[in-house]
Amino acid sequence: MSIRVEALSKKFAGHAAVQDASIEVGTGKLVALLGPSGSGKTTLLRLIAGLEFPDSGRVFFHGEEVTHKNAYERRAGFVFQHYALFQHLSVFDNIAFGLEVRPRATRPHRNEIRERVHCLLQLVQLEAFAKRFPSQLSGGQRQRVALARALAIEPRVLLLDEPFGALDAKVRKELRAWLRRFHDETHITSLFVTHDQEEAFEVADEVVILNHGHIQQIGAPGLLQREPANAFVHDFLGLDFQI
Amino acid sequence: MAGAIQDLTTVRQSTRPRRATEEGPLTRWTLTLLSAGFFTAFLLLPLGAVFAEGLRRGAGLYFRTFTDPATLDAIKLTLFTASIAVPANTLFGVAAAWAITRFEFRGKHFLSTLIDLPLWVSPVIAGLVYVLLFGSQGVLGPWLKAHHWRIIYATPGIVIATVFVTFPFVARGLIPLMQAQGSAEEEAALTLGARGWQVFLRVTLPKIKWGLLYGIILANARAMGEFGAVSVVSGHIRGLTNTVPLQIEILYNEYAFSAAFALASLLSLLALVTLGVKSYVEWRARQQLEQSQS
Amino acid sequence: MNRRQSLPSPLRNLLVIAALFALSTGAKAAELLNISYDPTREFYTEYNAGFAKYWKAKSGQEVTVQQSHGGSGKQARAVIDGLEADVVTLALANDIDAIAQNGLLPTDWQARFPNNSAPYTSTIVFLVRKGNPRGIKDWNDLVQPGIAVITPNPKTSGGARWNYLAAWAYAEQTLGKDKAKEFVGKLYKNVPVLDSGARGSTTTFVQRGMGDVLIAWENEAYLALKEFGADKFEIVTPSLSILAEPPVAVVESVAIRHGTLALAQAYLRYLYSQEGQEIAGKHFYRPRDPKAAAKYAGQFGNVTLVTIDDIFGGWKKAQTTHFADGGVFDQIYAR
C-alpha cells in the first residue's frame, strides 16, 4: 500500500503551511518527515490522514485517489503526539474502538474483537493492562496503546505525528528501536513526523526534509549526509563541509 | 467550566505553611468573613424568611396552598414550559458549542455574541419584542390571526419567551469546556473510522457530560423561575397563562401572603436542589479533569 | 404470573379518568375571558359563580369565566395587542375607547348598556393608619411636607388617574383653576413609590407598611379594612371627590369570532340585575339600582361628588391634557 502525494498545498489564514509538496512512500517503507517547527510537516501528515483538506493537489493510496475522502473512509492509522487516548475508556476499549464503530456489515463478532485486541496487546507488550485506564499508565505505555489502537483497524498506512515527542529521552530511545523492529516485522507502510534528526536517521528508510512548507530534499539518510541539496539542508543537518 | 470551579482548599488549610500565591491570614479571614456575611444577608436570611412566612399560618395552610386549582395549574404550566425550553436549548446549546469549538467559519464570533444576547437584554425587553412580533399590532399579527394561531397571551408565547431567556446556559457551560478539552480525541476517533454522530456519542458526549449537566440544571432553574419576560407575554389569565412566579405575584396581590410565600418556598426548594446538584456536578467534573491531566 | 389478575391499578385509573373525561365533554361548556382592572378580583370571583348558576338555570349551559387582572391601561394595551378578551371591565372609559379606536369594538360602545355602561360607581377616598396619627382630614392635608402619600402610576393604572383627577378637582374647586397644577405637583412630590396598579399600592401601604395615607378606590379601601381589620386602619372620606364610573363592554370582534356574543352580552347585563347589584354593593361598590343603593348607602361616607364631564370636559380631553406623553402629569412628575 503506497502513498503518493502530488503538488499538495494548504494555507491557514493567509499563511502557507504546505506549498506544492510531492512525495512518494513506497509500499512497506518507513519514511520520516523531518524539519524545524513550523515547516509544515505535521500539516502534510494531517492532509494525508484526511484531518485537513488541501487547497490544491492530490493524495493517492496505492493508486486510488483519496483527496476528497473523509478521514474515516481512508483507513489511515494515526498516532498522535499526545496519544489522544479516550480517557473514559479502558485500554481494551480504546484498542477495540475502531472495530466497534464499524457498520454492522463489516463489524467482527465480539469474540473476534476480543481476540484481536489481545493479540495487539501482546504485540505492544501490555497484556496485563487491558482493564486499566489511560490515566493510570505511563507516557510510554500510553503511546504503545495508541499504536495498538491505530493498528486494530488493519490500516492501509500508518501515520505517526512526533510519536515520541512527549516522552523523556531514555523512553524515546527505547521506543525508537522498538518501532524499527516492529516495522521490520510487519512491513506496514509508515510515515512519521519528527524534528529530531537523529531519530529520523536512525529509524527511517528515507527522509523528507521540509522548511517553510517546501520540500527541500528527499533521500536515504546516507545520501542526504553526503550530498545535501542546498544550504538549508546542510545547516539543518549540522554538516561541517562547504557545499 | 474550568473557570467556574472554585478552589476551597486554600480556605480550609489554614495551619500549614502557606503557598507563595496565597495571601496572609488576615486577608484570607477578612475575605472569608465578608463573603460569608454577604451570603448570609442576601441568601440565607431571605430564604429563611420565605419559609418562615409560608409557614406562618401553620403547616395545614401551607400544604393546602398546593391544592388550590389555580396554583396547581400554575405548577403544571411551569413544568410544561420547562420541559420544552430545557431540551430545546440543550439541543441548540450542544450544536452551537460544537460549531463554535470545532469549526472555523465566517460569523463565528457573531454567533458566539448572539448566544450571550439573552443575558444582557432585560427580560422585559425580550417579552416586549415578542409582543411586537406576534401581537395583533405586530409584524406577524395579521398572518397569525388569519391562521387562528395564538402565540402571545397563550402558552406558546410563554414557552418562546422562556426559551429565549434560557438560550445561553447550555452553550456557555459547554464552550469553554470543549475548548479546553481540545479535539484530539475526536480526530483520533475519525481516523479510526467513526462517523460524525459516532464521534459525538462515543467520544464527545462522555467527555462533556458534566459540563452539559451543569448547563442543563442552570437552564432549568432559570426556566422555572423566569418572571419578567413571561409576565409581559402572559396575559395573566388565571388558571391558564400563569406560571408559578406569576401566580406568586397574584396570590400576593390578593392578600394571600402566606400562600404566596408557601408557593415561593417551592421555588426556593428548587433553588436549593439546583445548588446541591450543581455542587455535585462541579465536584465530579473537577475529578474528571484532574484524572485526564495526570 | 396469574393471567387472570385484573388490570394493574395505574391502567385501571387511566381508564376511569378517560371514561369520566368522555362523559364530561358530553355537555357543551362555554368560556368567556373577562379582562378586568386591578381591584375587582374578589368581586368577580363571587360574581362569576353567581352568573354561572344563573346561566345554568336559565339555559342549561355550563359557563366558565376566565379572569385576568392588572392595571387598567396595561390591560387595555394587552387587549389591543391580541389578548382575546370577550368582555372588558376596566377602570375608565378612555381605556375602552383606546380599544375601540383599534377596531375591536364599536366606538359607540358606551351607549350599549345603561348608565354609560357603568353598572356601579365608586369614588376616591383615603385609607390611613388606625387612630389617624397624622390627622388627615382632606386633600389639603396630603400636600403638607413630611406626609408620605401612596398612589399608583397614572400611566398604567386607571385608579391612579381617578386619584389624580379627584385631587385636581378639589384644588380647582377650593383654590381656583390656576392653583390646581401647583397643588397636584406638591401632592406627587410626597409620593415615595408609584406602583403599576391599584392593588399594588394597597399592598405597599398595608403589607409593606409604607406611607401615611393611601389614596384608593373606595371599594379597595373598604376591602382592605375588611381583610386587615378595622383595628389597623380607618377610612377618611374627603370633602370632595370624583364620581368614578368604571365601564364595561363586549369586545365584539373577539366575541363574534368565539361565538360568544350573546353569552357575553348576557354576562354584562347580569351586572345590572338585582343579584349583580347586590354583589356589587357587598364588595363596596355604589350600586346604580335604587333598592340596592339604599340598602348599602349606610356603609359609605358622605362626600360631594363631581363628574369628569363637569370639571374636565370628559375623558378624552382629560387624557390628552393630563396623561398623554408630555401632558401635565409628565410635566409635574418630571420636575
mmCIF file of N, CA and C in Angstrom, chain C residues 213-315:
data_model
loop_
_atom_site.group_PDB
_atom_site.id
_atom_site.type_symbol
_atom_site.label_atom_id
_atom_site.label_comp_id
_atom_site.label_asym_id
_atom_site.label_seq_id
_atom_site.Cartn_x
_atom_site.Cartn_y
_atom_site.Cartn_z
ATOM 1 N N VAL C 213 -50.723 57.738 54.136
ATOM 2 C CA VAL C 213 -52.088 57.724 53.618
ATOM 3 C C VAL C 213 -52.098 57.102 52.243
ATOM 4 N N LEU C 214 -53.110 56.275 51.999
ATOM 5 C CA LEU C 214 -53.282 55.654 50.696
ATOM 6 C C LEU C 214 -54.475 56.306 50.020
ATOM 7 N N ILE C 215 -54.244 56.836 48.797
ATOM 8 C CA ILE C 215 -55.379 57.324 48.013
ATOM 9 C C ILE C 215 -55.878 56.126 47.227
ATOM 10 N N ALA C 216 -57.133 55.740 47.453
ATOM 11 C CA ALA C 216 -57.589 54.484 46.861
ATOM 12 C C ALA C 216 -59.015 54.574 46.359
ATOM 13 N N TRP C 217 -59.339 53.622 45.502
ATOM 14 C CA TRP C 217 -60.726 53.391 45.172
ATOM 15 C C TRP C 217 -61.471 53.176 46.481
ATOM 16 N N GLU C 218 -62.668 53.649 46.548
ATOM 17 C CA GLU C 218 -63.480 53.462 47.741
ATOM 18 C C GLU C 218 -63.634 51.974 48.043
ATOM 19 N N ASN C 219 -63.943 51.185 47.009
ATOM 20 C CA ASN C 219 -64.177 49.760 47.257
ATOM 21 C C ASN C 219 -62.896 49.083 47.735
ATOM 22 N N GLU C 220 -61.793 49.535 47.214
ATOM 23 C CA GLU C 220 -60.492 48.949 47.578
ATOM 24 C C GLU C 220 -60.194 49.246 49.048
ATOM 25 N N ALA C 221 -60.487 50.478 49.458
ATOM 26 C CA ALA C 221 -60.221 50.869 50.838
ATOM 27 C C ALA C 221 -61.078 50.061 51.809
ATOM 28 N N TYR C 222 -62.352 49.902 51.495
ATOM 29 C CA TYR C 222 -63.228 49.130 52.379
ATOM 30 C C TYR C 222 -62.827 47.671 52.403
ATOM 31 N N LEU C 223 -62.383 47.167 51.265
ATOM 32 C CA LEU C 223 -61.940 45.778 51.215
ATOM 33 C C LEU C 223 -60.716 45.585 52.103
ATOM 34 N N ALA C 224 -59.788 46.539 52.034
ATOM 35 C CA ALA C 224 -58.584 46.460 52.858
ATOM 36 C C ALA C 224 -58.958 46.446 54.341
ATOM 37 N N LEU C 225 -59.924 47.282 54.663
ATOM 38 C CA LEU C 225 -60.401 47.330 56.051
ATOM 39 C C LEU C 225 -60.926 45.975 56.473
ATOM 40 N N LYS C 226 -61.696 45.341 55.580
ATOM 41 C CA LYS C 226 -62.291 44.055 55.901
ATOM 42 C C LYS C 226 -61.203 42.998 56.046
ATOM 43 N N GLU C 227 -60.240 43.005 55.121
ATOM 44 C CA GLU C 227 -59.196 41.981 55.111
ATOM 45 C C GLU C 227 -58.261 42.102 56.302
ATOM 46 N N PHE C 228 -57.904 43.322 56.622
ATOM 47 C CA PHE C 228 -56.836 43.517 57.599
ATOM 48 C C PHE C 228 -57.329 43.972 58.956
ATOM 49 N N GLY C 229 -58.591 44.210 59.043
ATOM 50 C CA GLY C 229 -59.147 44.547 60.352
ATOM 51 C C GLY C 229 -59.319 46.037 60.537
ATOM 52 N N ALA C 230 -60.473 46.406 61.037
ATOM 53 C CA ALA C 230 -60.747 47.807 61.328
ATOM 54 C C ALA C 230 -59.911 48.273 62.505
ATOM 55 N N ASP C 231 -59.173 47.341 63.125
ATOM 56 C CA ASP C 231 -58.322 47.754 64.250
ATOM 57 C C ASP C 231 -56.970 48.247 63.775
ATOM 58 N N LYS C 232 -56.713 48.109 62.477
ATOM 59 C CA LYS C 232 -55.410 48.556 61.988
ATOM 60 C C LYS C 232 -55.506 49.817 61.143
ATOM 61 N N PHE C 233 -56.640 49.947 60.450
ATOM 62 C CA PHE C 233 -56.768 51.071 59.513
ATOM 63 C C PHE C 233 -58.113 51.733 59.693
ATOM 64 N N GLU C 234 -58.222 52.936 59.157
ATOM 65 C CA GLU C 234 -59.532 53.552 59.078
ATOM 66 C C GLU C 234 -59.640 54.370 57.800
ATOM 67 N N ILE C 235 -60.889 54.625 57.423
ATOM 68 C CA ILE C 235 -61.132 55.338 56.172
ATOM 69 C C ILE C 235 -61.451 56.793 56.473
ATOM 70 N N VAL C 236 -60.842 57.662 55.691
ATOM 71 C CA VAL C 236 -61.166 59.087 55.794
ATOM 72 C C VAL C 236 -61.786 59.503 54.470
ATOM 73 N N THR C 237 -63.036 59.948 54.508
ATOM 74 C CA THR C 237 -63.695 60.387 53.281
ATOM 75 C C THR C 237 -63.453 61.881 53.107
ATOM 76 N N PRO C 238 -62.842 62.306 52.000
ATOM 77 C CA PRO C 238 -62.583 63.740 51.810
ATOM 78 C C PRO C 238 -63.889 64.502 51.569
ATOM 79 N N SER C 239 -63.785 65.822 51.592
ATOM 80 C CA SER C 239 -64.977 66.634 51.429
ATOM 81 C C SER C 239 -65.490 66.576 50.005
ATOM 82 N N LEU C 240 -64.551 66.477 49.072
ATOM 83 C CA LEU C 240 -64.939 66.454 47.674
ATOM 84 C C LEU C 240 -64.183 65.340 46.975
ATOM 85 N N SER C 241 -64.894 64.642 46.101
ATOM 86 C CA SER C 241 -64.194 63.618 45.343
ATOM 87 C C SER C 241 -64.883 63.453 44.001
ATOM 88 N N ILE C 242 -64.316 62.610 43.170
ATOM 89 C CA ILE C 242 -64.827 62.499 41.809
ATOM 90 C C ILE C 242 -65.693 61.256 41.689
ATOM 91 N N LEU C 243 -66.743 61.339 40.886
ATOM 92 C CA LEU C 243 -67.581 60.187 40.638
ATOM 93 C C LEU C 243 -66.891 59.312 39.597
ATOM 94 N N ALA C 244 -66.453 58.142 40.049
ATOM 95 C CA ALA C 244 -65.757 57.250 39.119
ATOM 96 C C ALA C 244 -66.759 56.250 38.569
ATOM 97 N N GLU C 245 -66.783 56.140 37.237
ATOM 98 C CA GLU C 245 -67.708 55.217 36.593
ATOM 99 C C GLU C 245 -66.921 54.166 35.820
ATOM 100 N N PRO C 246 -66.524 53.068 36.483
ATOM 101 C CA PRO C 246 -65.760 52.040 35.760
ATOM 102 C C PRO C 246 -66.682 51.320 34.776
ATOM 103 N N PRO C 247 -66.387 51.425 33.494
ATOM 104 C CA PRO C 247 -67.314 50.898 32.495
ATOM 105 C C PRO C 247 -67.012 49.463 32.078
ATOM 106 N N VAL C 248 -67.987 48.873 31.377
ATOM 107 C CA VAL C 248 -67.832 47.509 30.857
ATOM 108 C C VAL C 248 -68.224 47.503 29.385
ATOM 109 N N ALA C 249 -67.675 46.561 28.631
ATOM 110 C CA ALA C 249 -68.041 46.465 27.213
ATOM 111 C C ALA C 249 -67.771 45.067 26.702
ATOM 112 N N VAL C 250 -68.514 44.698 25.670
ATOM 113 C CA VAL C 250 -68.241 43.435 24.978
ATOM 114 C C VAL C 250 -67.249 43.740 23.865
ATOM 115 N N VAL C 251 -66.182 42.949 23.773
ATOM 116 C CA VAL C 251 -65.229 43.127 22.679
ATOM 117 C C VAL C 251 -65.792 42.359 21.492
ATOM 118 N N GLU C 252 -66.591 43.079 20.705
ATOM 119 C CA GLU C 252 -67.436 42.385 19.725
ATOM 120 C C GLU C 252 -66.652 41.566 18.711
ATOM 121 N N SER C 253 -65.552 42.100 18.203
ATOM 122 C CA SER C 253 -64.831 41.343 17.173
ATOM 123 C C SER C 253 -64.359 40.000 17.712
ATOM 124 N N VAL C 254 -63.946 39.971 18.968
ATOM 125 C CA VAL C 254 -63.487 38.711 19.557
ATOM 126 C C VAL C 254 -64.658 37.794 19.874
ATOM 127 N N ALA C 255 -65.722 38.372 20.471
ATOM 128 C CA ALA C 255 -66.864 37.548 20.874
ATOM 129 C C ALA C 255 -67.521 36.901 19.663
ATOM 130 N N ILE C 256 -67.596 37.661 18.567
ATOM 131 C CA ILE C 256 -68.194 37.097 17.355
ATOM 132 C C ILE C 256 -67.346 35.931 16.863
ATOM 133 N N ARG C 257 -66.028 36.130 16.887
ATOM 134 C CA ARG C 257 -65.127 35.060 16.433
ATOM 135 C C ARG C 257 -65.249 33.827 17.314
ATOM 136 N N HIS C 258 -65.441 34.051 18.631
ATOM 137 C CA HIS C 258 -65.564 32.911 19.541
ATOM 138 C C HIS C 258 -66.964 32.323 19.542
ATOM 139 N N GLY C 259 -67.901 33.058 18.951
ATOM 140 C CA GLY C 259 -69.289 32.597 19.002
ATOM 141 C C GLY C 259 -69.919 32.832 20.358
ATOM 142 N N THR C 260 -69.414 33.811 21.110
ATOM 143 C CA THR C 260 -69.927 34.022 22.469
ATOM 144 C C THR C 260 -70.630 35.367 22.618
ATOM 145 N N LEU C 261 -71.044 35.979 21.505
ATOM 146 C CA LEU C 261 -71.603 37.330 21.584
ATOM 147 C C LEU C 261 -72.807 37.402 22.517
ATOM 148 N N ALA C 262 -73.760 36.512 22.322
ATOM 149 C CA ALA C 262 -74.973 36.544 23.152
ATOM 150 C C ALA C 262 -74.628 36.298 24.607
ATOM 151 N N LEU C 263 -73.765 35.333 24.835
ATOM 152 C CA LEU C 263 -73.374 34.996 26.209
ATOM 153 C C LEU C 263 -72.676 36.175 26.875
ATOM 154 N N ALA C 264 -71.780 36.838 26.124
ATOM 155 C CA ALA C 264 -71.041 37.977 26.691
ATOM 156 C C ALA C 264 -71.994 39.114 27.044
ATOM 157 N N GLN C 265 -72.956 39.359 26.165
ATOM 158 C CA GLN C 265 -73.916 40.428 26.446
ATOM 159 C C GLN C 265 -74.740 40.098 27.676
ATOM 160 N N ALA C 266 -75.142 38.827 27.785
ATOM 161 C CA ALA C 266 -75.913 38.413 28.955
ATOM 162 C C ALA C 266 -75.082 38.564 30.223
ATOM 163 N N TYR C 267 -73.792 38.243 30.107
ATOM 164 C CA TYR C 267 -72.872 38.341 31.253
ATOM 165 C C TYR C 267 -72.812 39.758 31.789
ATOM 166 N N LEU C 268 -72.698 40.732 30.879
ATOM 167 C CA LEU C 268 -72.594 42.124 31.327
ATOM 168 C C LEU C 268 -73.946 42.644 31.796
ATOM 169 N N ARG C 269 -75.017 42.195 31.121
ATOM 170 C CA ARG C 269 -76.343 42.675 31.515
ATOM 171 C C ARG C 269 -76.680 42.209 32.931
ATOM 172 N N TYR C 270 -76.179 41.030 33.302
ATOM 173 C CA TYR C 270 -76.467 40.477 34.622
ATOM 174 C C TYR C 270 -75.914 41.368 35.728
ATOM 175 N N LEU C 271 -74.896 42.194 35.386
ATOM 176 C CA LEU C 271 -74.345 43.124 36.376
ATOM 177 C C LEU C 271 -75.424 44.097 36.851
ATOM 178 N N TYR C 272 -76.403 44.362 35.985
ATOM 179 C CA TYR C 272 -77.440 45.330 36.322
ATOM 180 C C TYR C 272 -78.625 44.702 37.036
ATOM 181 N N SER C 273 -78.595 43.365 37.121
ATOM 182 C CA SER C 273 -79.729 42.677 37.755
ATOM 183 C C SER C 273 -79.666 42.836 39.263
ATOM 184 N N GLN C 274 -80.757 42.453 39.935
ATOM 185 C CA GLN C 274 -80.789 42.544 41.400
ATOM 186 C C GLN C 274 -79.592 41.849 42.023
ATOM 187 N N GLU C 275 -79.388 40.598 41.578
ATOM 188 C CA GLU C 275 -78.287 39.828 42.176
ATOM 189 C C GLU C 275 -76.932 40.492 41.907
ATOM 190 N N GLY C 276 -76.755 40.954 40.654
ATOM 191 C CA GLY C 276 -75.484 41.589 40.285
ATOM 192 C C GLY C 276 -75.223 42.829 41.121
ATOM 193 N N GLN C 277 -76.275 43.652 41.280
ATOM 194 C CA GLN C 277 -76.137 44.882 42.056
ATOM 195 C C GLN C 277 -75.888 44.576 43.522
ATOM 196 N N GLU C 278 -76.522 43.479 43.994
ATOM 197 C CA GLU C 278 -76.347 43.048 45.379
ATOM 198 C C GLU C 278 -74.883 42.702 45.632
ATOM 199 N N ILE C 279 -74.298 41.919 44.710
ATOM 200 C CA ILE C 279 -72.891 41.523 44.864
ATOM 201 C C ILE C 279 -71.989 42.760 44.796
ATOM 202 N N ALA C 280 -72.332 43.698 43.905
ATOM 203 C CA ALA C 280 -71.529 44.927 43.793
ATOM 204 C C ALA C 280 -71.523 45.671 45.116
ATOM 205 N N GLY C 281 -72.720 45.829 45.698
ATOM 206 C CA GLY C 281 -72.807 46.533 46.970
ATOM 207 C C GLY C 281 -72.030 45.832 48.051
ATOM 208 N N LYS C 282 -72.123 44.497 48.037
ATOM 209 C CA LYS C 282 -71.395 43.708 49.038
ATOM 210 C C LYS C 282 -69.901 43.958 48.953
ATOM 211 N N HIS C 283 -69.417 44.189 47.743
ATOM 212 C CA HIS C 283 -67.987 44.417 47.546
ATOM 213 C C HIS C 283 -67.640 45.892 47.527
ATOM 214 N N PHE C 284 -68.498 46.688 48.143
ATOM 215 C CA PHE C 284 -68.227 48.102 48.386
ATOM 216 C C PHE C 284 -68.231 48.976 47.151
ATOM 217 N N TYR C 285 -68.975 48.541 46.116
ATOM 218 C CA TYR C 285 -69.241 49.448 45.001
ATOM 219 C C TYR C 285 -70.578 50.123 45.277
ATOM 220 N N ARG C 286 -70.793 51.312 44.714
ATOM 221 C CA ARG C 286 -72.074 52.007 44.891
ATOM 222 C C ARG C 286 -73.010 51.565 43.771
ATOM 223 N N PRO C 287 -74.032 50.753 44.097
ATOM 224 C CA PRO C 287 -74.891 50.211 43.038
ATOM 225 C C PRO C 287 -75.723 51.311 42.376
ATOM 226 N N ARG C 288 -76.110 51.071 41.120
ATOM 227 C CA ARG C 288 -76.972 52.006 40.398
ATOM 228 C C ARG C 288 -78.414 51.796 40.789
ATOM 229 N N ASP C 289 -78.770 50.508 40.943
ATOM 230 C CA ASP C 289 -80.163 50.160 41.231
ATOM 231 C C ASP C 289 -80.588 50.814 42.558
ATOM 232 N N PRO C 290 -81.715 51.570 42.557
ATOM 233 C CA PRO C 290 -82.100 52.346 43.758
ATOM 234 C C PRO C 290 -82.268 51.491 44.999
ATOM 235 N N LYS C 291 -82.853 50.280 44.829
ATOM 236 C CA LYS C 291 -83.080 49.442 46.004
ATOM 237 C C LYS C 291 -81.756 49.031 46.635
ATOM 238 N N ALA C 292 -80.859 48.530 45.789
ATOM 239 C CA ALA C 292 -79.566 48.102 46.313
ATOM 240 C C ALA C 292 -78.786 49.287 46.865
ATOM 241 N N ALA C 293 -78.890 50.435 46.170
ATOM 242 C CA ALA C 293 -78.175 51.637 46.616
ATOM 243 C C ALA C 293 -78.625 52.022 48.010
ATOM 244 N N ALA C 294 -79.936 51.969 48.202
ATOM 245 C CA ALA C 294 -80.476 52.330 49.529
ATOM 246 C C ALA C 294 -79.974 51.362 50.576
ATOM 247 N N LYS C 295 -79.969 50.068 50.203
ATOM 248 C CA LYS C 295 -79.561 49.062 51.183
ATOM 249 C C LYS C 295 -78.128 49.283 51.655
ATOM 250 N N TYR C 296 -77.246 49.660 50.717
ATOM 251 C CA TYR C 296 -75.833 49.751 51.062
ATOM 252 C C TYR C 296 -75.350 51.170 51.335
ATOM 253 N N ALA C 297 -76.310 52.132 51.313
ATOM 254 C CA ALA C 297 -75.890 53.535 51.478
ATOM 255 C C ALA C 297 -75.150 53.746 52.782
ATOM 256 N N GLY C 298 -75.577 53.039 53.812
ATOM 257 C CA GLY C 298 -75.018 53.269 55.138
ATOM 258 C C GLY C 298 -73.537 52.966 55.258
ATOM 259 N N GLN C 299 -73.002 52.085 54.378
ATOM 260 C CA GLN C 299 -71.605 51.698 54.573
ATOM 261 C C GLN C 299 -70.636 52.737 54.024
ATOM 262 N N PHE C 300 -71.151 53.700 53.251
ATOM 263 C CA PHE C 300 -70.251 54.693 52.646
ATOM 264 C C PHE C 300 -70.316 56.001 53.408
ATOM 265 N N GLY C 301 -69.239 56.775 53.285
ATOM 266 C CA GLY C 301 -69.234 58.103 53.907
ATOM 267 C C GLY C 301 -69.906 59.118 53.001
ATOM 268 N N ASN C 302 -70.173 60.285 53.548
ATOM 269 C CA ASN C 302 -70.778 61.350 52.748
ATOM 270 C C ASN C 302 -69.712 62.142 52.035
ATOM 271 N N VAL C 303 -69.934 62.388 50.766
ATOM 272 C CA VAL C 303 -68.925 63.144 50.010
ATOM 273 C C VAL C 303 -69.602 63.858 48.863
ATOM 274 N N THR C 304 -69.148 65.069 48.595
ATOM 275 C CA THR C 304 -69.648 65.788 47.418
ATOM 276 C C THR C 304 -68.961 65.211 46.189
ATOM 277 N N LEU C 305 -69.763 64.770 45.237
ATOM 278 C CA LEU C 305 -69.170 64.134 44.066
ATOM 279 C C LEU C 305 -69.284 65.035 42.844
ATOM 280 N N VAL C 306 -68.167 65.196 42.127
ATOM 281 C CA VAL C 306 -68.210 65.894 40.846
ATOM 282 C C VAL C 306 -67.881 64.885 39.761
ATOM 283 N N THR C 307 -68.342 65.181 38.557
ATOM 284 C CA THR C 307 -68.073 64.231 37.474
ATOM 285 C C THR C 307 -66.935 64.725 36.594
ATOM 286 N N ILE C 308 -66.417 63.829 35.819
ATOM 287 C CA ILE C 308 -65.303 64.175 34.944
ATOM 288 C C ILE C 308 -65.745 65.142 33.859
ATOM 289 N N ASP C 309 -67.022 65.037 33.494
ATOM 290 C CA ASP C 309 -67.511 65.958 32.469
ATOM 291 C C ASP C 309 -67.559 67.376 33.006
ATOM 292 N N ASP C 310 -68.023 67.511 34.288
ATOM 293 C CA ASP C 310 -68.118 68.839 34.902
ATOM 294 C C ASP C 310 -66.791 69.567 34.851
ATOM 295 N N ILE C 311 -65.790 68.921 35.409
ATOM 296 C CA ILE C 311 -64.511 69.613 35.644
ATOM 297 C C ILE C 311 -63.605 69.554 34.435
ATOM 298 N N PHE C 312 -63.583 68.399 33.741
ATOM 299 C CA PHE C 312 -62.530 68.199 32.744
ATOM 300 C C PHE C 312 -63.039 68.154 31.318
ATOM 301 N N GLY C 313 -64.355 68.202 31.151
ATOM 302 C CA GLY C 313 -64.893 68.146 29.799
ATOM 303 C C GLY C 313 -64.818 66.750 29.205
ATOM 304 N N GLY C 314 -64.833 65.759 30.037
ATOM 305 C CA GLY C 314 -64.881 64.396 29.513
ATOM 306 C C GLY C 314 -63.521 63.698 29.532
ATOM 307 N N TRP C 315 -63.525 62.377 29.357
ATOM 308 C CA TRP C 315 -62.304 61.588 29.447
ATOM 309 C C TRP C 315 -61.301 61.902 28.355
#
